[in-house]
Amino acid sequence: MASQPQRGPGGGNDRNRRDNRNGPAVDGPDSDIVEKLVHINRVAATVKGGRRFSFAALMVVGDGKGRVGFGHGKAREVPEAIRKATEEAKKTMIRVPLRENRTLHHDGAGRWGAGKIMMRAAPPGTGVIAGGPMRAVLETLGVHDVVAKSTGSSNPYNMIRATFEALKVQSSPRQVASKRGKKVADLMGRRNDGASTPVETAEAVEG
């Protein structure tokens, strides 16, 4: 007669107890990634015997801490199209410097094809004033205060790409100072009214 496996005090066998001794499983590096479906399109192709349908999904992903990406996927089924778009978006994520982890460092504009957008930094409490695809990008990026406007095509693909073009040119005072071989305090040492800005304030604004 075969011997029964030894059971621990909790009722499980020793192998299960060994597997669980370090606590519950920890999620992978993508556990904090936020995924948003921006647009899904159904495409019909006329073939011999009828029409064949496929789906195209546009996804935006971000960690809410300054990284964001977008992807496009096609498949016969909606879930598969979303999965492909999500994987592509995670591979093409970019990092955008944020001021005080809530808004942009400076105003910006982007253009892709007929899509044109503009974005402006905003004071605390403004919120995300943007619509459609731009809002999805800014929210997943981690922006909490911004004013954005689309002045061109409403095509979601062009709007997304135009938004990313505007985000790619964002730079922080630390990055500008590094390129010029200066310190952050040197760039922000004097305000418009002529008063000196303390070093602590300059570094705090850089975020």
mmCIF file of C-alpha atoms in Angstrom:
data_model
loop_
_atom_site.group_PDB
_atom_site.id
_atom_site.type_symbol
_atom_site.label_atom_id
_atom_site.label_comp_id
_atom_site.label_asym_id
_atom_site.label_seq_id
_atom_site.Cartn_x
_atom_site.Cartn_y
_atom_site.Cartn_z
ATOM 1 C CA MET A 1 0.000 0.000 0.000
ATOM 2 C CA ALA A 2 1.453 3.380 -1.049
ATOM 3 C CA SER A 3 2.345 5.717 1.763
ATOM 4 C CA GLN A 4 0.324 8.912 2.073
ATOM 5 C CA PRO A 5 2.153 12.269 1.892
ATOM 6 C CA GLN A 6 2.919 13.884 5.207
ATOM 7 C CA ARG A 7 0.527 16.679 6.088
ATOM 8 C CA GLY A 8 1.460 19.667 8.119
ATOM 9 C CA PRO A 9 -0.520 21.241 10.937
ATOM 10 C CA GLY A 10 -2.512 23.357 8.507
ATOM 11 C CA GLY A 11 -3.829 20.397 6.540
ATOM 12 C CA GLY A 12 -1.585 20.908 3.452
ATOM 13 C CA ASN A 13 1.360 18.768 2.489
ATOM 14 C CA ASP A 14 4.961 19.790 3.093
ATOM 15 C CA ARG A 15 5.520 20.959 -0.480
ATOM 16 C CA ASN A 16 2.652 23.435 -0.303
ATOM 17 C CA ARG A 17 3.914 24.699 3.033
ATOM 18 C CA ARG A 18 7.386 25.219 1.594
ATOM 19 C CA ASP A 19 5.962 27.076 -1.398
ATOM 20 C CA ASN A 20 3.938 29.408 0.841
ATOM 21 C CA ARG A 21 6.476 30.001 3.587
ATOM 22 C CA ASN A 22 7.615 33.272 2.005
ATOM 23 C CA GLY A 23 4.109 34.699 1.920
ATOM 24 C CA PRO A 24 1.791 35.311 -1.043
ATOM 25 C CA ALA A 25 3.163 35.598 -4.542
ATOM 26 C CA VAL A 26 4.496 39.018 -5.454
ATOM 27 C CA ASP A 27 3.295 40.617 -8.674
ATOM 28 C CA GLY A 28 5.791 41.215 -11.454
ATOM 29 C CA PRO A 29 7.248 44.574 -12.524
ATOM 30 C CA ASP A 30 4.150 45.333 -14.590
ATOM 31 C CA SER A 31 1.824 45.128 -11.575
ATOM 32 C CA ASP A 32 1.606 48.953 -11.295
ATOM 33 C CA ILE A 33 0.961 49.515 -14.997
ATOM 34 C CA VAL A 34 -2.349 51.212 -15.828
ATOM 35 C CA GLU A 35 -3.945 50.178 -19.121
ATOM 36 C CA LYS A 36 -6.576 52.188 -20.984
ATOM 37 C CA LEU A 37 -8.410 51.306 -24.171
ATOM 38 C CA VAL A 38 -8.559 54.445 -26.323
ATOM 39 C CA HIS A 39 -10.208 53.190 -29.495
ATOM 40 C CA ILE A 40 -11.292 49.972 -31.145
ATOM 41 C CA ASN A 41 -12.189 49.671 -34.799
ATOM 42 C CA ARG A 42 -13.907 46.861 -36.684
ATOM 43 C CA VAL A 43 -12.616 46.195 -40.171
ATOM 44 C CA ALA A 44 -14.521 44.107 -42.719
ATOM 45 C CA ALA A 45 -12.742 42.478 -45.649
ATOM 46 C CA THR A 46 -14.828 41.051 -48.472
ATOM 47 C CA VAL A 47 -13.542 37.622 -49.438
ATOM 48 C CA LYS A 48 -14.854 34.689 -51.389
ATOM 49 C CA GLY A 49 -17.859 33.396 -49.505
ATOM 50 C CA GLY A 50 -18.685 36.534 -47.526
ATOM 51 C CA ARG A 51 -17.078 39.148 -45.326
ATOM 52 C CA ARG A 52 -14.312 38.556 -42.813
ATOM 53 C CA PHE A 53 -14.180 40.796 -39.762
ATOM 54 C CA SER A 54 -11.128 41.814 -37.769
ATOM 55 C CA PHE A 55 -10.551 44.311 -34.988
ATOM 56 C CA ALA A 56 -7.914 46.998 -34.390
ATOM 57 C CA ALA A 57 -7.284 48.257 -30.853
ATOM 58 C CA LEU A 58 -5.418 51.360 -29.678
ATOM 59 C CA MET A 59 -4.116 51.106 -26.103
ATOM 60 C CA VAL A 60 -2.311 53.481 -23.754
ATOM 61 C CA VAL A 61 -0.325 52.225 -20.751
ATOM 62 C CA GLY A 62 1.553 54.063 -18.005
ATOM 63 C CA ASP A 63 2.807 53.720 -14.458
ATOM 64 C CA GLY A 64 1.402 57.036 -13.209
ATOM 65 C CA LYS A 65 4.955 58.127 -12.311
ATOM 66 C CA GLY A 66 6.245 59.656 -15.523
ATOM 67 C CA ARG A 67 6.286 56.722 -17.949
ATOM 68 C CA VAL A 68 3.746 56.201 -20.729
ATOM 69 C CA GLY A 69 3.430 54.361 -24.020
ATOM 70 C CA PHE A 70 0.889 53.496 -26.694
ATOM 71 C CA GLY A 71 0.381 50.545 -28.998
ATOM 72 C CA HIS A 72 -1.768 49.325 -31.865
ATOM 73 C CA GLY A 73 -2.857 45.720 -32.356
ATOM 74 C CA LYS A 74 -4.932 43.816 -34.919
ATOM 75 C CA ALA A 75 -6.610 40.422 -34.556
ATOM 76 C CA ARG A 76 -9.723 38.432 -35.390
ATOM 77 C CA GLU A 77 -10.991 38.787 -31.811
ATOM 78 C CA VAL A 78 -11.201 41.872 -29.594
ATOM 79 C CA PRO A 79 -9.308 40.417 -26.570
ATOM 80 C CA GLU A 80 -6.413 39.329 -28.768
ATOM 81 C CA ALA A 81 -6.231 42.750 -30.438
ATOM 82 C CA ILE A 82 -6.135 44.428 -27.009
ATOM 83 C CA ARG A 83 -3.405 42.043 -25.821
ATOM 84 C CA LYS A 84 -1.228 42.782 -28.853
ATOM 85 C CA ALA A 85 -1.714 46.533 -28.471
ATOM 86 C CA THR A 86 -0.877 46.375 -24.759
ATOM 87 C CA GLU A 87 2.328 44.439 -25.362
ATOM 88 C CA GLU A 88 3.458 46.920 -28.012
ATOM 89 C CA ALA A 89 2.630 49.857 -25.721
ATOM 90 C CA LYS A 90 4.753 48.428 -22.886
ATOM 91 C CA LYS A 91 7.715 48.031 -25.244
ATOM 92 C CA THR A 92 7.570 51.633 -26.453
ATOM 93 C CA MET A 93 7.140 53.465 -23.135
ATOM 94 C CA ILE A 94 8.908 56.804 -22.767
ATOM 95 C CA ARG A 95 9.832 58.759 -19.645
ATOM 96 C CA VAL A 96 8.559 62.316 -19.249
ATOM 97 C CA PRO A 97 9.861 64.640 -16.483
ATOM 98 C CA LEU A 98 7.080 66.021 -14.295
ATOM 99 C CA ARG A 99 7.160 69.075 -12.059
ATOM 100 C CA GLU A 100 6.280 68.199 -8.466
ATOM 101 C CA ASN A 101 4.979 64.877 -9.813
ATOM 102 C CA ARG A 102 1.734 66.546 -10.859
ATOM 103 C CA THR A 103 2.125 68.749 -13.964
ATOM 104 C CA LEU A 104 4.371 69.577 -16.925
ATOM 105 C CA HIS A 105 7.491 71.707 -16.626
ATOM 106 C CA HIS A 106 6.504 73.984 -19.505
ATOM 107 C CA ASP A 107 3.956 74.465 -22.265
ATOM 108 C CA GLY A 108 4.247 72.357 -25.370
ATOM 109 C CA ALA A 109 2.684 71.602 -28.731
ATOM 110 C CA GLY A 110 2.739 68.567 -30.953
ATOM 111 C CA ARG A 111 1.723 67.683 -34.481
ATOM 112 C CA TRP A 112 1.323 64.436 -36.371
ATOM 113 C CA GLY A 113 -0.310 64.513 -39.772
ATOM 114 C CA ALA A 114 -3.525 66.496 -39.439
ATOM 115 C CA GLY A 115 -3.504 66.118 -35.648
ATOM 116 C CA LYS A 116 -2.406 69.187 -33.678
ATOM 117 C CA ILE A 117 -2.508 69.589 -29.911
ATOM 118 C CA MET A 118 -1.281 72.034 -27.301
ATOM 119 C CA MET A 119 -0.649 71.514 -23.595
ATOM 120 C CA ARG A 120 -0.035 73.947 -20.755
ATOM 121 C CA ALA A 121 1.190 73.448 -17.210
ATOM 122 C CA ALA A 122 -1.407 74.335 -14.584
ATOM 123 C CA PRO A 123 -1.444 75.254 -10.871
ATOM 124 C CA PRO A 124 -2.527 72.752 -8.203
ATOM 125 C CA GLY A 125 -6.235 71.973 -8.159
ATOM 126 C CA THR A 126 -6.778 72.541 -11.870
ATOM 127 C CA GLY A 127 -7.219 68.877 -12.721
ATOM 128 C CA VAL A 128 -6.822 67.238 -16.107
ATOM 129 C CA ILE A 129 -8.657 69.453 -18.577
ATOM 130 C CA ALA A 130 -8.385 67.370 -21.716
ATOM 131 C CA GLY A 131 -10.623 65.114 -23.714
ATOM 132 C CA GLY A 132 -10.547 61.827 -25.540
ATOM 133 C CA PRO A 133 -7.189 60.241 -26.297
ATOM 134 C CA MET A 134 -5.181 63.090 -24.741
ATOM 135 C CA ARG A 135 -6.847 62.553 -21.380
ATOM 136 C CA ALA A 136 -6.008 58.854 -21.421
ATOM 137 C CA VAL A 137 -2.339 59.619 -22.101
ATOM 138 C CA LEU A 138 -2.038 62.313 -19.417
ATOM 139 C CA GLU A 139 -3.832 60.287 -16.744
ATOM 140 C CA THR A 140 -1.730 57.174 -17.276
ATOM 141 C CA LEU A 141 1.387 59.361 -17.330
ATOM 142 C CA GLY A 142 0.564 60.642 -13.838
ATOM 143 C CA VAL A 143 -0.308 64.260 -14.638
ATOM 144 C CA HIS A 144 -2.845 65.755 -12.217
ATOM 145 C CA ASP A 145 -2.955 69.393 -13.342
ATOM 146 C CA VAL A 146 -2.838 70.315 -17.016
ATOM 147 C CA VAL A 147 -4.814 72.153 -19.687
ATOM 148 C CA ALA A 148 -4.785 70.541 -23.131
ATOM 149 C CA LYS A 149 -6.578 71.283 -26.368
ATOM 150 C CA SER A 150 -6.803 69.565 -29.742
ATOM 151 C CA THR A 151 -6.799 72.042 -32.629
ATOM 152 C CA GLY A 152 -6.594 69.593 -35.511
ATOM 153 C CA SER A 153 -7.965 66.241 -36.579
ATOM 154 C CA SER A 154 -10.078 64.217 -34.157
ATOM 155 C CA ASN A 155 -8.593 60.975 -35.455
ATOM 156 C CA PRO A 156 -7.486 59.146 -32.262
ATOM 157 C CA TYR A 157 -4.310 57.787 -33.863
ATOM 158 C CA ASN A 158 -3.155 61.236 -34.966
ATOM 159 C CA MET A 159 -4.101 62.767 -31.610
ATOM 160 C CA ILE A 160 -2.164 60.133 -29.660
ATOM 161 C CA ARG A 161 0.944 60.537 -31.800
ATOM 162 C CA ALA A 162 0.735 64.338 -31.642
ATOM 163 C CA THR A 163 0.457 64.141 -27.845
ATOM 164 C CA PHE A 164 3.560 61.970 -27.650
ATOM 165 C CA GLU A 165 5.453 64.359 -29.919
ATOM 166 C CA ALA A 166 4.662 67.154 -27.450
ATOM 167 C CA LEU A 167 5.692 65.033 -24.450
ATOM 168 C CA LYS A 168 9.006 64.007 -26.019
ATOM 169 C CA VAL A 169 10.263 67.597 -26.036
ATOM 170 C CA GLN A 170 9.466 68.165 -22.359
ATOM 171 C CA SER A 171 12.604 68.896 -20.347
ATOM 172 C CA SER A 172 13.262 69.676 -16.704
ATOM 173 C CA PRO A 173 15.545 72.438 -15.358
ATOM 174 C CA ARG A 174 18.032 69.761 -14.332
ATOM 175 C CA GLN A 175 18.242 68.426 -17.894
ATOM 176 C CA VAL A 176 18.692 71.923 -19.338
ATOM 177 C CA ALA A 177 21.346 72.762 -16.747
ATOM 178 C CA SER A 178 23.201 69.535 -17.537
ATOM 179 C CA LYS A 179 23.285 70.361 -21.257
ATOM 180 C CA ARG A 180 24.599 73.870 -20.575
ATOM 181 C CA GLY A 181 27.104 72.748 -17.970
ATOM 182 C CA LYS A 182 25.500 74.853 -15.242
ATOM 183 C CA LYS A 183 23.654 74.353 -11.992
ATOM 184 C CA VAL A 184 19.887 74.494 -11.588
ATOM 185 C CA ALA A 185 20.255 77.474 -9.273
ATOM 186 C CA ASP A 186 22.179 79.360 -11.968
ATOM 187 C CA LEU A 187 19.313 78.976 -14.443
ATOM 188 C CA MET A 188 16.657 79.973 -11.923
ATOM 189 C CA GLY A 189 18.735 82.341 -9.852
ATOM 190 C CA ARG A 190 16.685 85.416 -10.629
ATOM 191 C CA ARG A 191 12.947 85.864 -10.986
ATOM 192 C CA ASN A 192 11.187 88.295 -13.273
ATOM 193 C CA ASP A 193 10.964 90.879 -10.505
ATOM 194 C CA GLY A 194 14.738 90.781 -10.015
ATOM 195 C CA ALA A 195 14.647 89.039 -6.630
ATOM 196 C CA SER A 196 17.015 86.152 -6.055
ATOM 197 C CA THR A 197 15.565 82.639 -5.862
ATOM 198 C CA PRO A 198 17.072 80.395 -3.154
ATOM 199 C CA VAL A 199 18.784 77.212 -4.251
ATOM 200 C CA GLU A 200 16.276 75.136 -2.307
ATOM 201 C CA THR A 201 13.388 76.681 -4.210
ATOM 202 C CA ALA A 202 15.050 76.127 -7.574
ATOM 203 C CA GLU A 203 15.684 72.460 -6.856
ATOM 204 C CA ALA A 204 12.164 72.014 -5.506
ATOM 205 C CA VAL A 205 10.669 73.463 -8.679
ATOM 206 C CA GLU A 206 12.798 71.066 -10.737
ATOM 207 C CA GLY A 207 11.108 68.144 -8.958
#
